[in-house]
XYZ file of C-alpha atoms in Angstrom:
705
model
C 107.021 -8.320 312.039
C 104.230 -6.983 314.263
C 105.396 -3.973 316.267
C 104.030 -1.976 319.206
C 105.323 1.533 319.765
C 105.044 2.791 323.350
C 105.323 6.589 323.252
C 104.221 9.415 325.521
C 103.839 11.628 322.465
C 104.211 11.133 318.745
C 106.604 13.611 317.147
C 108.867 13.535 314.081
C 111.185 10.979 315.740
C 108.336 8.509 316.309
C 106.873 9.275 312.865
C 110.178 8.255 311.267
C 109.995 4.851 313.000
C 106.330 4.339 312.086
C 106.717 5.327 308.424
C 109.849 3.229 307.971
C 108.248 0.218 309.643
C 105.202 0.363 307.358
C 107.422 0.850 304.299
C 109.217 -2.367 305.240
C 106.010 -4.348 305.667
C 105.659 -4.265 309.452
C 102.356 -3.810 311.268
C 102.428 -1.049 313.899
C 100.205 -0.477 316.934
C 100.761 2.690 318.991
C 100.224 2.808 322.749
C 100.226 5.876 325.009
C 101.349 4.709 328.500
C 100.188 7.787 330.424
C 96.499 6.969 330.001
C 96.674 3.375 328.714
C 95.232 4.418 325.379
C 95.909 2.771 322.035
C 96.190 5.519 319.419
C 96.181 2.931 316.642
C 96.134 -0.825 316.543
C 97.072 -3.141 313.730
C 94.218 -5.633 313.773
C 90.765 -6.277 315.188
C 89.360 -4.258 318.069
C 91.535 -2.145 320.318
C 92.721 -4.073 323.393
C 90.662 -2.974 326.365
C 91.885 -2.075 329.831
C 89.725 -3.423 332.650
C 87.769 -0.324 333.864
C 88.030 -1.139 337.577
C 91.823 -1.110 337.497
C 92.332 1.873 335.203
C 93.290 4.272 337.970
C 95.734 1.824 339.525
C 97.336 1.164 336.174
C 97.718 4.851 335.412
C 99.412 5.658 338.709
C 101.510 2.544 339.281
C 103.319 2.021 335.977
C 105.323 -1.014 337.057
C 102.617 -2.772 339.077
C 101.755 -6.443 338.569
C 98.269 -5.435 337.434
C 99.587 -3.180 334.747
C 102.144 -5.700 333.527
C 99.395 -8.277 333.247
C 97.046 -5.966 331.357
C 99.732 -4.780 328.931
C 100.959 -8.325 328.299
C 97.380 -9.409 327.559
C 97.026 -6.558 325.053
C 100.301 -7.439 323.333
C 99.215 -11.074 323.044
C 95.896 -9.999 321.548
C 97.761 -7.987 318.903
C 100.285 -10.817 318.410
C 103.128 -8.305 318.863
C 106.633 -9.582 318.086
C 108.660 -6.579 319.216
C 107.944 -3.506 321.376
C 109.785 -0.198 320.904
C 109.491 2.294 323.775
C 110.520 5.862 322.900
C 111.131 8.827 325.165
C 111.667 8.459 328.878
C 108.015 7.597 329.596
C 107.678 5.044 326.801
C 111.111 3.510 327.409
C 110.618 3.125 331.169
C 107.139 1.589 330.911
C 108.408 -0.778 328.203
C 111.261 -1.904 330.465
C 108.974 -2.370 333.469
C 105.980 -4.111 331.848
C 106.997 -5.944 328.659
C 108.162 -9.530 329.138
C 109.034 -10.241 325.499
C 111.505 -8.692 323.047
C 111.614 -4.919 323.511
C 113.910 -1.919 323.064
C 114.039 1.213 325.232
C 114.966 4.057 322.880
C 115.991 7.530 324.047
C 116.500 10.368 321.609
C 118.510 13.582 321.895
C 117.453 15.588 324.924
C 115.320 12.923 326.604
C 117.860 12.948 329.467
C 118.109 16.737 329.719
C 116.435 17.209 333.071
C 117.595 17.989 336.601
C 117.129 15.848 339.692
C 114.456 18.339 340.792
C 112.153 16.924 338.084
C 110.792 14.167 340.284
C 108.586 12.390 337.729
C 111.364 12.235 335.129
C 113.912 11.089 337.709
C 111.512 8.346 338.799
C 110.950 7.267 335.201
C 114.703 6.963 334.618
C 115.086 4.981 337.839
C 112.337 2.618 336.679
C 114.170 2.135 333.370
C 117.452 1.609 335.224
C 115.904 -0.974 337.561
C 113.992 -2.967 334.948
C 115.694 -2.510 331.593
C 118.240 -4.735 329.891
C 119.897 -1.984 327.806
C 119.338 1.564 326.590
C 119.521 2.695 322.975
C 120.846 6.266 322.609
C 121.617 8.681 319.775
C 125.356 9.011 320.408
C 128.147 9.040 322.983
C 127.075 12.464 324.263
C 123.761 10.932 325.349
C 125.628 7.971 326.855
C 127.614 10.484 328.944
C 124.303 11.874 330.222
C 122.976 8.416 331.060
C 126.065 7.658 333.164
C 125.676 11.063 334.789
C 122.270 9.887 336.030
C 123.689 6.641 337.351
C 122.855 4.224 334.531
C 123.722 0.585 335.301
C 122.655 -0.672 331.852
C 124.514 -1.383 328.611
C 124.474 1.535 326.160
C 123.974 0.870 322.456
C 123.614 3.302 319.569
C 120.260 3.897 317.933
C 120.279 2.998 314.247
C 121.035 6.031 312.082
C 118.007 8.127 311.078
C 116.459 7.152 307.752
C 117.383 9.398 304.802
C 114.615 10.897 302.681
C 114.301 10.426 298.930
C 112.487 13.546 297.660
C 113.040 17.290 297.764
C 110.860 19.327 300.112
C 112.135 22.919 299.936
C 110.955 25.360 297.300
C 113.226 26.186 294.348
C 112.593 29.818 293.457
C 114.323 33.194 293.265
C 112.715 34.786 296.346
C 114.316 33.523 299.572
C 112.281 32.449 302.594
C 114.382 31.080 305.480
C 112.819 28.779 308.057
C 114.452 28.562 311.502
C 113.738 25.111 312.959
C 114.456 25.523 316.649
C 114.621 23.269 319.682
C 111.560 24.075 321.868
C 113.920 24.325 324.869
C 115.753 27.296 323.335
C 114.944 30.693 324.761
C 113.089 33.187 322.615
C 116.014 35.544 323.121
C 118.466 33.051 321.582
C 116.289 32.703 318.495
C 115.887 36.482 318.186
C 119.650 36.993 318.425
C 120.287 34.614 315.531
C 117.537 36.159 313.402
C 118.847 39.685 314.079
C 122.411 38.603 313.257
C 121.313 36.952 310.022
C 119.407 40.070 308.981
C 122.474 42.186 309.789
C 124.679 40.082 307.501
C 122.364 39.287 304.555
C 120.218 42.432 304.681
C 117.637 42.616 301.905
C 118.799 39.395 300.242
C 116.141 37.463 302.183
C 112.439 38.180 301.754
C 111.292 36.522 304.974
C 112.635 34.675 308.034
C 110.203 32.476 309.994
C 111.036 30.598 313.232
C 109.240 27.257 313.683
C 109.458 24.798 316.592
C 110.741 21.537 315.123
C 108.464 19.481 317.389
C 105.434 21.067 315.687
C 106.181 19.276 312.419
C 104.327 16.161 313.578
C 101.922 15.272 316.388
C 99.712 12.351 317.405
C 96.785 13.985 315.580
C 98.615 13.302 312.320
C 98.394 9.582 313.103
C 94.608 9.706 312.971
C 94.772 11.710 309.759
C 97.072 8.977 308.394
C 99.698 11.551 307.435
C 103.292 10.418 307.077
C 106.293 12.468 308.201
C 107.099 13.076 304.537
C 103.561 14.393 303.954
C 103.896 16.819 306.853
C 107.357 18.033 305.868
C 106.081 18.842 302.375
C 103.036 20.703 303.717
C 104.836 22.547 306.552
C 108.253 23.198 305.021
C 107.429 23.464 301.322
C 107.066 27.232 301.670
C 110.733 27.665 302.615
C 113.690 27.908 300.258
C 116.296 27.417 302.997
C 116.426 26.075 306.574
C 118.569 26.593 309.664
C 118.519 24.119 312.578
C 119.074 25.834 315.951
C 119.808 23.884 319.130
C 119.622 20.120 319.690
C 116.329 18.276 319.969
C 115.037 14.722 319.757
C 113.432 15.485 316.396
C 116.337 17.245 314.684
C 118.043 14.043 313.524
C 115.014 12.407 311.868
C 113.973 15.686 310.211
C 117.449 16.548 308.930
C 117.861 13.016 307.568
C 114.459 13.147 305.878
C 115.585 16.347 304.113
C 118.677 14.711 302.581
C 117.951 15.898 298.990
C 117.751 19.491 300.327
C 121.030 19.503 302.269
C 122.516 22.088 299.903
C 119.906 24.538 301.261
C 120.386 23.830 304.957
C 122.727 25.047 307.731
C 122.960 23.507 311.216
C 124.171 24.895 314.547
C 127.167 22.826 315.646
C 125.991 21.987 319.148
C 127.679 19.007 320.780
C 124.737 16.756 319.947
C 124.152 17.955 316.396
C 127.836 17.616 315.567
C 127.707 13.942 316.518
C 124.549 13.400 314.469
C 125.953 15.173 311.414
C 129.099 13.069 311.537
C 126.974 9.894 311.618
C 124.895 10.824 308.560
C 127.479 12.828 306.587
C 126.111 16.397 306.804
C 128.787 19.139 306.694
C 127.190 22.636 306.677
C 127.446 23.324 310.402
C 129.057 25.937 312.652
C 128.577 27.863 315.902
C 127.928 31.494 316.752
C 128.587 34.147 314.140
C 130.266 31.538 311.943
C 126.839 29.841 311.649
C 125.420 33.116 310.343
C 128.140 33.159 307.706
C 127.597 29.507 306.764
C 123.897 30.321 306.375
C 124.787 33.290 304.178
C 127.018 31.037 302.056
C 124.139 28.590 301.608
C 121.854 31.463 300.598
C 124.372 32.642 298.016
C 124.664 29.287 296.282
C 123.192 29.289 292.744
C 119.808 27.670 292.328
C 119.811 24.188 290.821
C 116.935 22.008 289.731
C 118.206 18.484 289.966
C 114.851 17.009 290.877
C 114.515 14.064 293.232
C 117.500 11.834 293.841
C 117.197 8.602 291.810
C 115.906 5.865 294.155
C 118.285 3.327 292.610
C 121.288 5.409 293.677
C 119.927 5.884 297.184
C 119.019 2.215 297.546
C 122.476 1.132 296.444
C 123.779 2.460 299.774
C 120.749 1.019 301.605
C 120.214 4.347 303.413
C 116.648 4.972 302.226
C 115.286 1.418 302.322
C 117.008 0.474 305.592
C 114.745 -1.240 308.113
C 115.065 0.761 311.364
C 112.964 -1.653 313.454
C 114.807 -4.724 312.164
C 118.187 -3.107 312.925
C 116.949 -2.269 316.403
C 115.735 -5.852 316.911
C 119.098 -7.267 315.833
C 120.935 -4.906 318.178
C 118.577 -5.901 320.995
C 119.321 -9.579 320.370
C 123.097 -9.042 320.504
C 124.492 -10.372 323.828
C 126.461 -7.720 325.743
C 127.919 -7.370 329.224
C 126.236 -5.118 331.789
C 128.913 -2.436 331.433
C 129.060 -2.480 327.622
C 129.011 0.830 325.763
C 129.102 1.141 321.989
C 131.943 3.679 321.988
C 133.948 4.410 318.841
C 137.191 4.334 320.833
C 136.515 0.726 321.842
C 135.771 -0.346 318.246
C 139.145 0.972 317.043
C 142.607 -0.588 317.129
C 144.392 2.790 317.246
C 146.061 3.962 320.490
C 143.432 4.689 323.124
C 143.091 8.278 324.361
C 141.226 9.410 327.479
C 139.738 12.836 328.213
C 138.675 13.588 331.785
C 136.764 16.535 333.197
C 135.002 16.946 336.517
C 132.063 18.600 334.748
C 130.468 17.029 331.665
C 130.242 18.463 328.160
C 127.661 21.166 327.508
C 126.761 23.768 324.909
C 126.953 26.579 327.452
C 129.117 29.462 326.171
C 128.417 31.917 328.993
C 131.476 30.896 331.011
C 135.088 29.885 330.484
C 134.946 26.395 332.026
C 132.281 24.790 329.775
C 133.863 26.317 326.662
C 137.312 25.082 327.587
C 136.060 21.571 328.369
C 134.075 21.405 325.122
C 136.920 22.622 322.926
C 139.626 20.487 324.551
C 137.411 17.395 324.296
C 136.878 18.174 320.609
C 140.623 18.418 319.994
C 141.177 15.106 321.755
C 138.681 13.484 319.376
C 140.601 14.917 316.419
C 143.785 13.429 317.855
C 142.308 9.937 317.777
C 139.731 7.576 319.354
C 138.930 9.011 322.787
C 136.935 7.834 325.796
C 135.434 10.680 327.821
C 135.337 10.440 331.604
C 133.510 12.746 334.032
C 132.950 12.750 337.770
C 129.156 12.909 337.411
C 127.026 9.929 338.450
C 128.866 6.645 338.012
C 130.763 7.769 334.904
C 134.240 7.542 336.428
C 133.642 4.037 337.816
C 132.228 2.599 334.583
C 134.510 4.319 332.085
C 137.639 3.596 334.149
C 136.598 -0.058 334.103
C 136.335 0.022 330.284
C 139.741 1.687 329.967
C 141.322 -0.876 332.306
C 139.757 -3.760 330.362
C 141.021 -2.399 327.021
C 144.563 -1.934 328.369
C 144.530 -5.398 329.968
C 143.705 -6.875 326.549
C 146.806 -5.250 325.085
C 145.336 -2.032 323.675
C 148.085 0.544 323.189
C 147.738 3.659 325.356
C 147.835 7.064 323.671
C 147.374 10.215 325.740
C 145.429 11.009 328.908
C 144.385 14.635 329.485
C 142.338 15.730 332.491
C 141.020 18.958 334.044
C 139.943 19.764 337.567
C 137.017 21.923 338.588
C 136.920 25.154 340.584
C 136.419 23.035 343.709
C 138.173 19.810 344.771
C 136.598 16.411 344.172
C 134.423 15.619 347.163
C 134.187 11.822 346.618
C 137.342 9.890 347.539
C 136.243 6.830 345.539
C 135.989 8.928 342.359
C 139.483 10.303 342.951
C 140.900 6.821 343.586
C 139.244 5.417 340.425
C 140.772 8.300 338.494
C 144.262 7.860 339.973
C 144.126 4.100 339.357
C 143.164 4.650 335.715
C 145.985 7.147 335.159
C 148.504 4.779 336.786
C 147.453 1.898 334.521
C 147.427 4.187 331.504
C 150.949 5.412 332.189
C 152.169 1.881 332.887
C 150.843 0.910 329.430
C 153.101 3.544 327.861
C 150.618 6.405 327.644
C 151.396 10.090 328.132
C 149.529 11.866 330.938
C 148.735 15.485 331.819
C 146.475 17.277 334.314
C 145.259 20.888 334.075
C 144.581 22.821 337.293
C 142.055 25.581 336.703
C 142.527 27.431 339.980
C 143.264 27.044 343.676
C 140.941 29.592 345.202
C 140.214 27.089 347.967
C 143.700 27.929 349.344
C 142.975 31.673 349.435
C 143.021 32.999 353.006
C 140.929 36.024 352.003
C 137.834 34.098 350.945
C 135.303 34.682 353.725
C 132.308 33.006 352.075
C 132.976 29.753 353.960
C 132.965 28.803 357.617
C 136.295 27.743 359.125
C 135.247 24.078 359.100
C 134.072 24.277 355.480
C 137.297 25.927 354.364
C 139.407 23.379 356.284
C 137.528 20.528 354.577
C 138.095 22.104 351.151
C 141.816 22.556 351.827
C 142.115 18.902 352.884
C 140.242 17.696 349.788
C 142.169 20.019 347.494
C 145.576 19.015 348.834
C 144.662 15.317 348.693
C 143.528 15.680 345.072
C 146.650 17.585 344.014
C 149.066 15.253 345.836
C 147.438 12.095 344.457
C 147.418 13.401 340.881
C 150.914 14.880 341.140
C 152.147 11.409 341.994
C 150.847 9.809 338.789
C 150.820 12.375 335.954
C 153.847 13.506 333.962
C 152.680 17.069 333.266
C 150.839 19.511 335.533
C 149.483 22.539 333.670
C 148.204 25.944 334.777
C 146.274 28.640 332.856
C 149.403 30.779 332.455
C 152.963 31.271 333.726
C 151.714 33.867 336.231
C 148.966 31.505 337.402
C 151.564 28.804 338.062
C 153.688 31.200 340.069
C 150.629 32.241 342.050
C 149.738 28.600 342.713
C 153.251 27.946 344.033
C 153.026 30.937 346.371
C 149.818 29.549 347.888
C 151.234 26.031 348.089
C 154.340 27.348 349.847
C 152.151 28.591 352.699
C 150.974 24.994 353.147
C 154.491 23.521 353.069
C 154.042 22.053 349.594
C 157.029 22.087 347.260
C 156.921 24.215 344.117
C 155.582 22.589 340.949
C 157.016 23.062 337.463
C 153.776 24.185 335.819
C 153.268 24.053 332.056
C 151.452 27.223 330.897
C 148.285 26.126 329.082
C 146.081 29.139 328.331
C 142.777 28.869 326.443
C 142.891 28.539 322.669
C 141.156 29.469 319.434
C 138.551 27.172 317.856
C 139.581 27.563 314.218
C 136.355 26.052 312.914
C 134.399 28.904 314.539
C 136.560 31.740 313.188
C 134.353 33.999 311.038
C 135.424 34.599 307.461
C 135.268 38.164 306.184
C 133.197 40.962 307.664
C 130.491 40.341 310.213
C 129.859 43.907 311.360
C 126.677 45.865 310.872
C 127.536 48.375 308.160
C 128.193 51.601 310.069
C 131.042 54.089 310.289
C 132.980 54.541 313.512
C 134.613 52.471 316.257
C 133.026 50.150 318.814
C 134.498 49.543 322.275
C 133.480 46.120 323.573
C 133.387 44.884 327.155
C 132.399 41.230 327.604
C 132.279 39.529 330.985
C 131.103 39.823 334.543
C 130.056 42.911 336.464
C 131.042 43.297 340.115
C 133.790 44.052 342.622
C 135.737 40.905 341.778
C 136.318 42.294 338.285
C 136.541 46.082 338.795
C 136.269 48.362 335.757
C 136.014 51.935 337.067
C 138.872 53.296 334.950
C 137.453 51.792 331.792
C 133.924 53.085 332.405
C 135.169 56.615 333.017
C 137.256 56.523 329.846
C 134.364 55.003 327.880
C 132.007 57.764 329.013
C 134.380 60.382 327.635
C 134.931 58.479 324.398
C 131.174 58.137 323.907
C 130.988 61.922 323.829
C 133.455 61.814 320.935
C 131.201 59.499 318.893
C 132.450 56.064 319.919
C 129.973 53.193 320.331
C 129.956 51.196 323.577
C 128.814 47.563 323.674
C 128.502 45.498 326.856
C 128.005 41.731 326.515
C 126.922 40.636 330.010
C 124.700 38.130 331.789
C 121.064 39.106 332.139
C 121.251 39.004 335.948
C 123.987 41.664 335.917
C 122.181 44.214 333.765
C 120.708 46.199 336.673
C 124.142 46.683 338.264
C 125.592 47.834 334.969
C 122.675 50.197 334.317
C 123.189 51.798 337.719
C 126.892 52.385 337.051
C 126.277 53.744 333.560
C 123.596 56.063 334.903
C 126.137 57.556 337.332
C 128.264 58.394 334.290
C 125.353 59.822 332.334
C 125.291 56.984 329.807
C 122.147 55.044 330.684
C 119.977 56.580 327.987
C 122.761 57.305 325.532
C 122.104 55.948 322.017
C 125.762 54.985 321.751
C 125.377 52.278 324.424
C 124.146 48.733 323.831
C 123.726 46.113 326.538
C 123.538 42.626 325.014
C 122.714 39.304 326.695
C 124.171 37.111 323.931
C 127.237 34.949 324.374
C 130.347 36.505 322.865
C 130.348 33.904 320.067
C 127.005 35.329 318.883
C 127.963 38.995 319.168
C 128.084 41.229 316.057
C 129.506 44.759 316.446
C 127.999 47.835 314.843
C 131.197 48.982 313.171
C 134.039 47.432 311.188
C 136.585 48.260 313.898
C 135.690 46.731 317.253
C 138.210 47.021 320.088
C 138.038 44.311 322.738
C 138.787 45.819 326.134
C 140.287 43.639 328.870
C 140.816 46.346 331.486
C 140.022 44.925 334.904
C 141.134 46.707 338.064
C 141.173 43.864 340.612
C 144.160 41.763 341.693
C 142.037 38.677 340.953
C 141.923 39.645 337.262
C 145.507 40.937 337.096
C 147.064 37.472 337.341
C 144.418 35.574 335.368
C 144.390 34.677 331.679
C 140.800 35.582 330.748
C 139.186 33.162 328.303
C 137.806 36.131 326.360
C 141.372 37.000 325.308
C 141.234 34.131 322.833
C 137.605 34.878 321.950
C 138.696 38.381 320.874
C 141.473 36.879 318.733
C 138.968 34.413 317.298
C 136.792 37.361 316.225
C 139.753 39.552 315.094
C 138.997 42.290 317.646
C 142.185 44.248 318.562
C 142.734 43.986 322.331
C 143.417 46.834 324.747
C 144.737 45.645 328.116
C 146.698 46.946 331.097
C 150.491 46.647 330.905
C 150.657 44.847 334.277
C 148.054 42.172 333.454
C 149.417 38.690 332.819
C 148.127 38.709 329.234
C 149.880 41.978 328.283
C 153.120 40.457 327.013
C 151.212 37.793 325.095
C 148.958 40.398 323.443
C 151.918 42.505 322.404
C 154.129 39.622 321.225
C 151.282 38.069 319.218
C 150.574 41.487 317.672
C 146.870 41.359 318.428
C 146.547 44.549 320.466
C 148.240 47.191 322.602
C 148.753 47.784 326.304
C 148.160 50.865 328.402
C 148.590 52.086 331.965
C 145.950 52.055 334.679
C 144.573 55.522 334.056
C 141.677 57.055 332.143
C 144.016 59.086 329.950
C 146.167 56.079 329.020
C 143.100 54.022 328.124
C 141.867 56.773 325.799
C 145.313 57.038 324.244
C 145.403 53.254 323.719
C 142.118 53.378 321.827
C 143.480 56.100 319.550
C 146.674 54.116 318.939
C 144.672 51.059 317.853
C 142.653 53.275 315.521
C 145.794 54.610 313.871
C 146.955 52.982 310.662
C 150.393 52.275 312.149
C 149.245 49.003 313.738
C 149.129 45.918 311.517
C 147.622 43.205 313.679
C 148.433 39.615 312.702
C 145.254 37.787 313.687
C 145.476 34.917 311.215
C 148.927 33.922 312.436
C 147.874 34.330 316.085
C 144.808 32.167 315.494
C 146.865 29.329 314.026
C 149.654 29.511 316.618
C 147.162 29.593 319.492
C 144.564 27.100 318.315
C 143.277 24.396 320.638
C 145.168 21.907 318.492
C 148.422 23.739 319.179
C 147.585 23.849 322.880
C 147.205 20.078 322.927
C 150.421 19.602 320.959
C 152.269 21.750 323.495
C 151.296 19.248 326.187
C 152.066 16.085 324.233
C 154.953 17.265 322.066
C 156.129 13.804 321.093
């Protein structure tokens, strides 16, 4: 088969396609759409672009002139099948190629905001002209729907597995950090510092390396394969860690199959899906990733040599023909709304997870963490379709659910969550309500979690009267419509439910029997053993926001006094809040104190300086008093004893679960609470609390039968 690859750039992902195509006897020509330049061509002279129309072609990618010129070039090369990769290559392929072609998007190709005009235009061109989109997994399909995709969504073929070892086998350890170029330098530094803190002198060197740098279009002219480059660029390392999600991570990880015993991967949403597809298991998040990396480093050296090709070929994973698989998937007839979702390929009861906001790897706030973890538990429960209010997701996914139920598919469980603000679009709400009604009629169980009702608060003065009135109308409509169709309405805690009912009473709405559904513990992210920097003493940790809505004057005054007694103070806060915190600490004489650390990491990446780290949840405001802070469970996840006020809604839970102590709202009582936690009289039962309060248990509490 004669192939043409349309690609804006040539990275490891494109190199995998090119190498595999050549290995399977295909001819490959490579075209760069941005400047109408053929990087390579399979036969004869390079197809020429008419010089007078070059500028028009470059600026009007879907013009008749350009389509004509590109079609002429493809006929000259006798191309049978065109593969367009990346948003630029995929969109130009869809708009200009008349014959067989596939628009292929890899991880991250859809990670852009609407403010990126050129990328938004490219996606619109693909949406208007394409016949289907090939994507890495369901997470990427979610993103496509979020941008309004009207095309069928099919899975890319799995990345091709490599057959030979790349990493060095020697006593001295050199760890390479292959990172997503979109990751911040600070995120990379935090992981490197944490790894050094845990493994110490066991590692000779740690070197970060952008994964996209492992292959470029210049390698095409040098006739280097991806395997050649991996040996030359990665052969110096004994171990690797993949950080973040990128378009190139899948092809590179697959190519390193014989070295998987020396590799750890960050369990981002995207990488988790990839690893499940190819069978890789050494992955985790946060501090647990540091520990998994340490475990990999501690494994004894083996010298098994290359994997026997006969064994690899018996599973057809090394000699698979990526382009041929793609061609066969392209030729498969599908309906316009088709999506290659695992839940629709199964005959088990169908589950549905709904969230207003889509999945993300953000761990800086409670909402994205809760959505991510609850969605993960739903997947463990059984085949699950995810629905979100972004783009046309609700309309398309509700259609798929309705079709499956109409064909006799048994309904399992439906779980949904609202956002901090009511749904603004009535059609989205009605699609959602209709889906839940059909789901319940098919015998499914249904539940809806209400995060908060601040839109009913009289005291909020950030809105105009008309804006607030519109929010109240939307919020009441959303609650009333959902209350009419779901069996269970859940709130963050018992106190939250009581507070909701008080606000509803003021609007003549009857009280609701709320199911308390606080955040949970992600057992797979629980660190094993010690993770502290080896130092004597006690650390007091504050993690969260800084500002009047939280209030922490009592704690700061107590902390200042305790710092004088040798205690360490750590503050895990957002970067934008550092100046406010510095100013407050300076008032207390702590700004330049060596005992104080201000850290911008997410709590899941935080490592304390001492073995005993006390998690303080001591907030002065009424807003915090009746909340169930997400960090409560994060502290339990990390085995940090909790100190909280006796009148906060979490106090009874903390005491009953034996994961901390409570104190009164005074500086003296806070200091006394710290000393009580330090005493040997307290035997905290974190392991039991983690199991009893896992996300799995939270889900079981909703759907008990």
